[in-house]
Amino acid sequence: MLYNRTNGKELKEKLRHSSEERVTISFYKYHSISDPSLFRDNLYKLLEALHVWGRIYVAHEGINAQISVPKENLENFKNQLFQFEFLKNIRLNVAIEDDGKSFFKLKILVRKKIVADGLSDPTFDVTHCGQHVNAREFNQLAENPDTIIVDMRNHYESEVGHFKNAICPDADTFREELQIAEQLLRNEKEKNILMYCTGGIRCEKASAWMKHLGFKNVFQLNGGIIEYARQVKEQGLENKYIGKNFVFDERLGERISPDIISHCHQCGKPCDTHTNCQNEGCHLLFIQCEECREKHNGCCSPECTHILQLPPEQQKEIRKNTHKGRQVFKKGRTEKIKKQITQFELT
């Protein structure tokens, strides 16, 4: 059985009460995989035996993984992972803030690409990426007036945290970000283009694309924000990142600096806590403070608060035959929250 068959709610509840020590790790590698399905199945068997949970994407272009490993199995996990030749001694990004409750099941999916980019140029080589820089080198480049810093994450990620003076594209997807970055930088081919993302996978592809377009001085933050934060702390460097680092697991964020640069999407108070609307028929990702969470019962709107109070069977009936996909709050797009923040924006 190469898929999880246990109800997700049960697994979440079990994790919530678990005292097991676990380590949250992310890693990626652009590498040609001839048979992604076979590789996926072999990897699933290996990780399931080690009680590893998480979300992993496998494609012909490589692997992208965010996982949670039992602390007692960590060394064994590394030994098993490094048996794959192209993953031998790969850098593993360890979470900055970790309560051990980032993932509750193992999910490995085969996809066309590990990072959807919308590109179809057969001459593009993703391995011909920009120059990797560490935290110290990043800070030095950031001080250079000829450097343009570009955040290659989605708008809801940069909303709660980003590097000082960075360009943060107002984009919902990486595909959009590439297009925006290309347009914004088209006349800056002689400047230093310094790109970053959460763990390195998106800015690595973006930096390769910029070089493909003819940009000469392209750099990327090696290991992303996660590795940067670790190096800054260990080496006593200036931290040029302000706010939180959004993460795609149950934590939804880890604090890099004490600054709170965003606001509750319902009342406008300073807040950088992401949550999902408790109405399963909505599940909107948005920022909500504790006061609004209590007031609206964890929901994004009065409409959803009302639905959540209905009997479970009636809620299920309302959800029937509807599929909204991934929903993320964005001012101007989500009308039911937009109405609630109008007064805040006017003041």
Tab-separated table of C-alpha atoms in Angstrom:
chain	number	residue	atom	x	y	z
A	1	MET	CA	0.000	0.000	0.000
A	2	LEU	CA	1.850	3.067	-1.273
A	3	TYR	CA	-0.662	5.722	-0.225
A	4	ASN	CA	-2.000	6.915	3.112
A	5	ARG	CA	-5.498	5.527	3.717
A	6	THR	CA	-6.183	6.943	7.191
A	7	ASN	CA	-8.561	9.860	7.662
A	8	GLY	CA	-6.679	13.157	7.784
A	9	LYS	CA	-8.649	14.524	10.737
A	10	GLU	CA	-7.747	11.461	12.790
A	11	LEU	CA	-4.061	11.838	11.914
A	12	LYS	CA	-4.079	15.552	12.796
A	13	GLU	CA	-5.694	14.837	16.156
A	14	LYS	CA	-3.179	12.066	16.859
A	15	LEU	CA	-0.298	14.416	15.992
A	16	ARG	CA	-1.703	17.169	18.211
A	17	HIS	CA	-1.492	14.916	21.267
A	18	SER	CA	1.820	13.286	20.327
A	19	SER	CA	4.965	13.976	22.366
A	20	GLU	CA	7.295	12.389	19.799
A	21	GLU	CA	10.274	14.562	18.897
A	22	ARG	CA	10.380	15.251	15.161
A	23	VAL	CA	12.595	17.372	12.902
A	24	THR	CA	11.185	19.372	9.967
A	25	ILE	CA	13.448	19.269	6.923
A	26	SER	CA	13.286	20.482	3.330
A	27	PHE	CA	15.476	19.686	0.353
A	28	TYR	CA	15.378	19.767	-3.424
A	29	LYS	CA	17.488	18.719	-6.384
A	30	TYR	CA	17.178	19.453	-10.083
A	31	HIS	CA	18.244	16.195	-11.675
A	32	SER	CA	17.028	14.093	-14.596
A	33	ILE	CA	14.865	11.213	-13.304
A	34	SER	CA	14.047	8.798	-16.126
A	35	ASP	CA	11.156	7.026	-14.372
A	36	PRO	CA	9.562	9.345	-11.769
A	37	SER	CA	6.796	6.849	-10.903
A	38	LEU	CA	9.242	4.063	-10.077
A	39	PHE	CA	11.441	6.443	-8.109
A	40	ARG	CA	8.366	7.701	-6.265
A	41	ASP	CA	7.283	4.203	-5.234
A	42	ASN	CA	10.761	3.229	-4.019
A	43	LEU	CA	11.052	6.455	-2.061
A	44	TYR	CA	7.618	5.951	-0.484
A	45	LYS	CA	8.584	2.479	0.780
A	46	LEU	CA	11.800	3.817	2.250
A	47	LEU	CA	10.251	6.811	4.020
A	48	GLU	CA	7.170	4.982	5.270
A	49	ALA	CA	9.403	2.446	7.006
A	50	LEU	CA	11.136	5.307	8.821
A	51	HIS	CA	7.807	6.940	9.783
A	52	VAL	CA	8.666	10.044	7.760
A	53	TRP	CA	5.749	12.377	6.984
A	54	GLY	CA	5.540	15.247	4.563
A	55	ARG	CA	4.839	16.367	1.030
A	56	ILE	CA	7.167	15.465	-1.837
A	57	TYR	CA	6.955	16.227	-5.550
A	58	VAL	CA	8.836	14.083	-8.061
A	59	ALA	CA	9.221	14.843	-11.771
A	60	HIS	CA	11.566	14.219	-14.671
A	61	GLU	CA	13.383	17.420	-13.638
A	62	GLY	CA	14.049	16.323	-10.039
A	63	ILE	CA	12.652	16.256	-6.504
A	64	ASN	CA	11.196	18.817	-4.080
A	65	ALA	CA	10.582	17.678	-0.498
A	66	GLN	CA	9.257	19.098	2.779
A	67	ILE	CA	9.188	16.425	5.463
A	68	SER	CA	9.059	15.644	9.176
A	69	VAL	CA	11.420	12.951	10.501
A	70	PRO	CA	11.337	11.287	13.949
A	71	LYS	CA	14.448	12.517	15.748
A	72	GLU	CA	15.460	8.976	16.638
A	73	ASN	CA	15.390	8.019	12.939
A	74	LEU	CA	17.208	11.096	11.636
A	75	GLU	CA	20.632	9.545	11.062
A	76	ASN	CA	19.115	6.427	9.541
A	77	PHE	CA	17.022	8.638	7.261
A	78	LYS	CA	20.118	10.480	6.051
A	79	ASN	CA	21.960	7.221	5.391
A	80	GLN	CA	19.035	5.816	3.422
A	81	LEU	CA	18.485	9.041	1.433
A	82	PHE	CA	22.154	9.358	0.515
A	83	GLN	CA	22.045	5.913	-1.083
A	84	PHE	CA	20.419	7.599	-4.069
A	85	GLU	CA	23.533	8.736	-5.928
A	86	PHE	CA	22.170	12.122	-7.028
A	87	LEU	CA	21.040	12.883	-3.456
A	88	LYS	CA	24.317	11.916	-1.788
A	89	ASN	CA	25.298	14.546	0.800
A	90	ILE	CA	22.534	16.891	-0.391
A	91	ARG	CA	21.979	19.964	1.785
A	92	LEU	CA	19.075	19.472	4.188
A	93	ASN	CA	17.409	22.676	5.371
A	94	VAL	CA	16.336	22.277	8.997
A	95	ALA	CA	13.397	24.405	10.189
A	96	ILE	CA	14.143	27.511	12.267
A	97	GLU	CA	11.095	27.193	14.546
A	98	ASP	CA	9.833	23.648	14.934
A	99	ASP	CA	7.249	22.159	17.266
A	100	GLY	CA	7.446	18.765	15.553
A	101	LYS	CA	3.921	19.117	14.204
A	102	SER	CA	4.530	20.299	10.649
A	103	PHE	CA	3.136	17.238	8.829
A	104	PHE	CA	0.803	14.420	9.798
A	105	LYS	CA	1.018	12.041	6.816
A	106	LEU	CA	3.267	11.085	3.911
A	107	LYS	CA	2.279	12.289	0.450
A	108	ILE	CA	4.498	11.781	-2.608
A	109	LEU	CA	3.153	12.989	-5.947
A	110	VAL	CA	4.476	12.613	-9.477
A	111	ARG	CA	4.173	15.880	-11.398
A	112	LYS	CA	5.216	17.310	-14.746
A	113	LYS	CA	7.581	19.682	-12.930
A	114	ILE	CA	8.663	20.077	-9.323
A	115	VAL	CA	8.106	23.831	-9.718
A	116	ALA	CA	5.380	24.824	-12.192
A	117	ASP	CA	6.848	27.611	-14.318
A	118	GLY	CA	4.770	27.841	-17.499
A	119	LEU	CA	7.948	27.625	-19.586
A	120	SER	CA	8.113	25.577	-22.776
A	121	ASP	CA	11.503	26.604	-24.198
A	122	PRO	CA	13.346	23.341	-25.026
A	123	THR	CA	16.709	25.147	-24.947
A	124	PHE	CA	16.301	26.259	-21.333
A	125	ASP	CA	18.679	24.451	-18.960
A	126	VAL	CA	17.548	24.759	-15.333
A	127	THR	CA	20.951	23.534	-14.089
A	128	HIS	CA	22.683	26.593	-15.606
A	129	CYS	CA	21.679	28.713	-12.630
A	130	GLY	CA	23.020	31.859	-11.013
A	131	GLN	CA	25.947	32.023	-8.636
A	132	HIS	CA	25.143	30.681	-5.167
A	133	VAL	CA	25.885	33.046	-2.278
A	134	ASN	CA	25.874	32.492	1.477
A	135	ALA	CA	24.449	34.840	4.103
A	136	ARG	CA	27.588	36.963	4.407
A	137	GLU	CA	27.901	37.334	0.625
A	138	PHE	CA	24.177	38.092	0.351
A	139	ASN	CA	24.545	40.949	2.849
A	140	GLN	CA	27.548	42.340	0.974
A	141	LEU	CA	25.696	42.272	-2.349
A	142	ALA	CA	22.624	43.811	-0.741
A	143	GLU	CA	24.735	46.837	0.273
A	144	ASN	CA	25.871	47.369	-3.320
A	145	PRO	CA	23.850	50.156	-5.012
A	146	ASP	CA	24.067	48.215	-8.279
A	147	THR	CA	22.183	45.259	-6.774
A	148	ILE	CA	18.481	44.565	-7.278
A	149	ILE	CA	17.014	42.106	-4.749
A	150	VAL	CA	14.063	40.062	-6.020
A	151	ASP	CA	11.723	37.953	-3.875
A	152	MET	CA	10.644	34.914	-5.913
A	153	ARG	CA	7.781	33.923	-3.600
A	154	ASN	CA	4.031	34.520	-3.728
A	155	HIS	CA	2.462	37.735	-2.438
A	156	TYR	CA	1.036	36.114	0.705
A	157	GLU	CA	4.540	34.913	1.638
A	158	SER	CA	6.298	38.257	1.230
A	159	GLU	CA	3.388	40.014	2.953
A	160	VAL	CA	4.485	38.677	6.347
A	161	GLY	CA	8.239	38.866	5.766
A	162	HIS	CA	10.895	39.784	3.208
A	163	PHE	CA	14.410	41.169	2.841
A	164	LYS	CA	14.896	44.908	3.191
A	165	ASN	CA	14.590	46.799	-0.117
A	166	ALA	CA	13.483	43.682	-2.013
A	167	ILE	CA	11.155	43.784	-4.997
A	168	CYS	CA	8.161	41.625	-4.010
A	169	PRO	CA	6.075	40.731	-7.100
A	170	ASP	CA	2.327	40.924	-6.546
A	171	ALA	CA	1.820	37.402	-7.849
A	172	ASP	CA	-0.198	34.331	-6.882
A	173	THR	CA	2.072	31.767	-8.558
A	174	PHE	CA	5.691	31.223	-9.517
A	175	ARG	CA	4.615	31.265	-13.148
A	176	GLU	CA	3.368	34.843	-12.680
A	177	GLU	CA	6.481	35.811	-10.720
A	178	LEU	CA	8.783	34.790	-13.573
A	179	GLN	CA	6.807	36.930	-16.007
A	180	ILE	CA	6.753	39.924	-13.648
A	181	ALA	CA	10.482	39.626	-12.854
A	182	GLU	CA	11.297	39.438	-16.558
A	183	GLN	CA	9.269	42.581	-17.254
A	184	LEU	CA	10.605	44.567	-14.292
A	185	LEU	CA	14.247	43.724	-14.991
A	186	ARG	CA	14.289	43.815	-18.785
A	187	ASN	CA	16.387	47.016	-18.835
A	188	GLU	CA	18.672	46.025	-15.941
A	189	LYS	CA	20.872	43.360	-17.538
A	190	GLU	CA	24.079	44.990	-16.290
A	191	LYS	CA	22.954	45.148	-12.637
A	192	ASN	CA	23.489	42.505	-9.973
A	193	ILE	CA	20.276	40.474	-9.802
A	194	LEU	CA	20.050	38.878	-6.340
A	195	MET	CA	17.187	36.377	-5.997
A	196	TYR	CA	15.854	34.488	-2.999
A	197	CYS	CA	12.985	32.244	-1.879
A	198	THR	CA	12.137	29.965	1.060
A	199	GLY	CA	14.618	27.132	0.558
A	200	GLY	CA	16.261	27.860	-2.787
A	201	ILE	CA	14.275	25.822	-5.297
A	202	ARG	CA	12.314	28.660	-6.899
A	203	CYS	CA	15.139	31.205	-7.063
A	204	GLU	CA	17.420	28.535	-8.537
A	205	LYS	CA	15.073	28.056	-11.485
A	206	ALA	CA	14.413	31.802	-11.705
A	207	SER	CA	18.128	32.629	-11.734
A	208	ALA	CA	18.689	30.067	-14.509
A	209	TRP	CA	15.872	31.667	-16.512
A	210	MET	CA	17.361	35.148	-16.061
A	211	LYS	CA	20.719	33.877	-17.317
A	212	HIS	CA	18.927	32.223	-20.236
A	213	LEU	CA	17.465	35.651	-21.077
A	214	GLY	CA	20.911	37.224	-21.162
A	215	PHE	CA	21.353	38.673	-17.679
A	216	LYS	CA	25.043	38.610	-16.798
A	217	ASN	CA	25.314	39.023	-13.027
A	218	VAL	CA	22.743	36.723	-11.491
A	219	PHE	CA	22.999	35.480	-7.896
A	220	GLN	CA	20.795	33.321	-5.709
A	221	LEU	CA	20.680	32.851	-1.939
A	222	ASN	CA	21.957	29.333	-1.337
A	223	GLY	CA	19.506	27.436	0.872
A	224	GLY	CA	17.050	30.310	0.818
A	225	ILE	CA	15.702	32.157	3.835
A	226	ILE	CA	15.920	29.048	6.031
A	227	GLU	CA	19.672	28.620	5.574
A	228	TYR	CA	20.237	32.392	5.709
A	229	ALA	CA	18.591	32.606	9.143
A	230	ARG	CA	20.723	29.742	10.434
A	231	GLN	CA	23.983	31.295	9.195
A	232	VAL	CA	23.084	34.757	10.514
A	233	LYS	CA	22.493	33.319	13.973
A	234	GLU	CA	25.583	31.093	14.008
A	235	GLN	CA	27.946	33.743	12.621
A	236	GLY	CA	26.520	36.792	14.359
A	237	LEU	CA	25.747	38.564	11.075
A	238	GLU	CA	23.315	41.404	10.512
A	239	ASN	CA	19.852	40.036	9.807
A	240	LYS	CA	18.492	41.838	6.757
A	241	TYR	CA	15.279	39.797	6.757
A	242	ILE	CA	12.290	41.355	8.484
A	243	GLY	CA	9.266	39.445	9.762
A	244	LYS	CA	8.205	35.841	9.304
A	245	ASN	CA	9.138	33.187	6.794
A	246	PHE	CA	5.960	31.590	5.404
A	247	VAL	CA	6.182	27.781	5.200
A	248	PHE	CA	3.917	25.303	3.407
A	249	ASP	CA	3.053	23.003	6.286
A	250	GLU	CA	0.839	22.986	9.373
A	251	ARG	CA	2.980	25.716	11.022
A	252	LEU	CA	2.345	28.234	8.196
A	253	GLY	CA	5.303	30.327	9.342
A	254	GLU	CA	8.506	30.600	11.358
A	255	ARG	CA	9.766	33.834	12.876
A	256	ILE	CA	13.039	35.245	11.557
A	257	SER	CA	12.870	38.697	13.197
A	258	PRO	CA	10.529	40.178	15.840
A	259	ASP	CA	9.079	42.658	13.327
A	260	ILE	CA	5.388	42.324	12.445
A	261	ILE	CA	4.970	43.992	9.056
A	262	SER	CA	1.489	42.795	8.066
A	263	HIS	CA	-2.044	43.247	9.398
A	264	CYS	CA	-5.070	41.175	10.268
A	265	HIS	CA	-7.201	40.937	7.153
A	266	GLN	CA	-10.361	41.442	9.193
A	267	CYS	CA	-9.678	44.257	11.664
A	268	GLY	CA	-6.374	45.735	10.496
A	269	LYS	CA	-4.409	45.203	13.714
A	270	PRO	CA	-0.681	44.318	13.359
A	271	CYS	CA	-0.600	40.550	12.848
A	272	ASP	CA	1.291	37.983	10.788
A	273	THR	CA	-0.513	34.773	11.732
A	274	HIS	CA	-1.794	32.879	8.694
A	275	THR	CA	-4.702	30.500	9.096
A	276	ASN	CA	-7.237	28.651	6.976
A	277	CYS	CA	-10.933	29.418	7.266
A	278	GLN	CA	-12.549	26.768	9.480
A	279	ASN	CA	-15.421	26.358	7.010
A	280	GLU	CA	-14.234	23.349	4.990
A	281	GLY	CA	-16.222	24.572	2.014
A	282	CYS	CA	-14.042	27.692	1.938
A	283	HIS	CA	-10.669	26.950	3.602
A	284	LEU	CA	-9.383	30.386	2.558
A	285	LEU	CA	-5.786	31.154	3.576
A	286	PHE	CA	-5.650	34.572	5.264
A	287	ILE	CA	-4.163	36.510	8.191
A	288	GLN	CA	-6.251	36.585	11.374
A	289	CYS	CA	-5.476	37.949	14.843
A	290	GLU	CA	-6.518	36.148	18.048
A	291	GLU	CA	-9.375	38.585	18.722
A	292	CYS	CA	-10.885	38.061	15.268
A	293	ARG	CA	-10.317	34.322	15.493
A	294	GLU	CA	-12.442	34.231	18.646
A	295	LYS	CA	-15.016	36.680	17.278
A	296	HIS	CA	-15.488	34.870	13.946
A	297	ASN	CA	-14.915	31.318	15.229
A	298	GLY	CA	-11.836	30.926	13.019
A	299	CYS	CA	-13.745	31.890	9.882
A	300	CYS	CA	-13.012	34.505	7.239
A	301	SER	CA	-16.497	36.026	7.035
A	302	PRO	CA	-19.970	36.099	8.643
A	303	GLU	CA	-21.136	33.836	5.816
A	304	CYS	CA	-18.626	31.141	6.735
A	305	THR	CA	-19.232	31.617	10.466
A	306	HIS	CA	-22.926	30.928	9.846
A	307	ILE	CA	-22.195	27.803	7.785
A	308	LEU	CA	-19.874	26.454	10.476
A	309	GLN	CA	-22.727	26.617	12.995
A	310	LEU	CA	-24.955	24.388	10.852
A	311	PRO	CA	-25.235	20.613	11.449
A	312	PRO	CA	-22.352	18.649	9.820
A	313	GLU	CA	-24.682	16.973	7.314
A	314	GLN	CA	-26.046	20.312	6.183
A	315	GLN	CA	-22.508	21.678	5.789
A	316	LYS	CA	-21.635	18.629	3.717
A	317	GLU	CA	-24.663	19.206	1.508
A	318	ILE	CA	-23.591	22.817	0.891
A	319	ARG	CA	-20.104	21.637	-0.107
A	320	LYS	CA	-21.417	18.938	-2.424
A	321	ASN	CA	-20.337	19.218	-6.066
A	322	THR	CA	-18.269	22.332	-5.432
A	323	HIS	CA	-14.532	22.604	-5.978
A	324	LYS	CA	-12.889	25.942	-5.322
A	325	GLY	CA	-9.273	24.795	-5.467
A	326	ARG	CA	-6.612	26.571	-3.427
A	327	GLN	CA	-7.987	29.884	-2.157
A	328	VAL	CA	-5.706	32.649	-0.942
A	329	PHE	CA	-6.815	36.060	0.304
A	330	LYS	CA	-5.733	38.986	-1.829
A	331	LYS	CA	-7.072	42.498	-1.442
A	332	GLY	CA	-9.409	43.233	-4.312
A	333	ARG	CA	-10.114	39.571	-5.070
A	334	THR	CA	-11.866	38.209	-2.003
A	335	GLU	CA	-15.009	40.297	-1.683
A	336	LYS	CA	-16.302	38.874	1.589
A	337	ILE	CA	-13.131	39.891	3.451
A	338	LYS	CA	-12.660	43.063	1.431
A	339	LYS	CA	-15.891	44.451	2.892
A	340	GLN	CA	-14.576	43.901	6.416
A	341	ILE	CA	-11.289	45.760	5.891
A	342	THR	CA	-12.652	48.747	3.953
A	343	GLN	CA	-12.778	50.948	7.036
A	344	PHE	CA	-9.203	49.989	8.007
A	345	GLU	CA	-7.896	50.894	4.548
A	346	LEU	CA	-9.670	54.260	4.631
A	347	THR	CA	-7.990	55.148	7.920
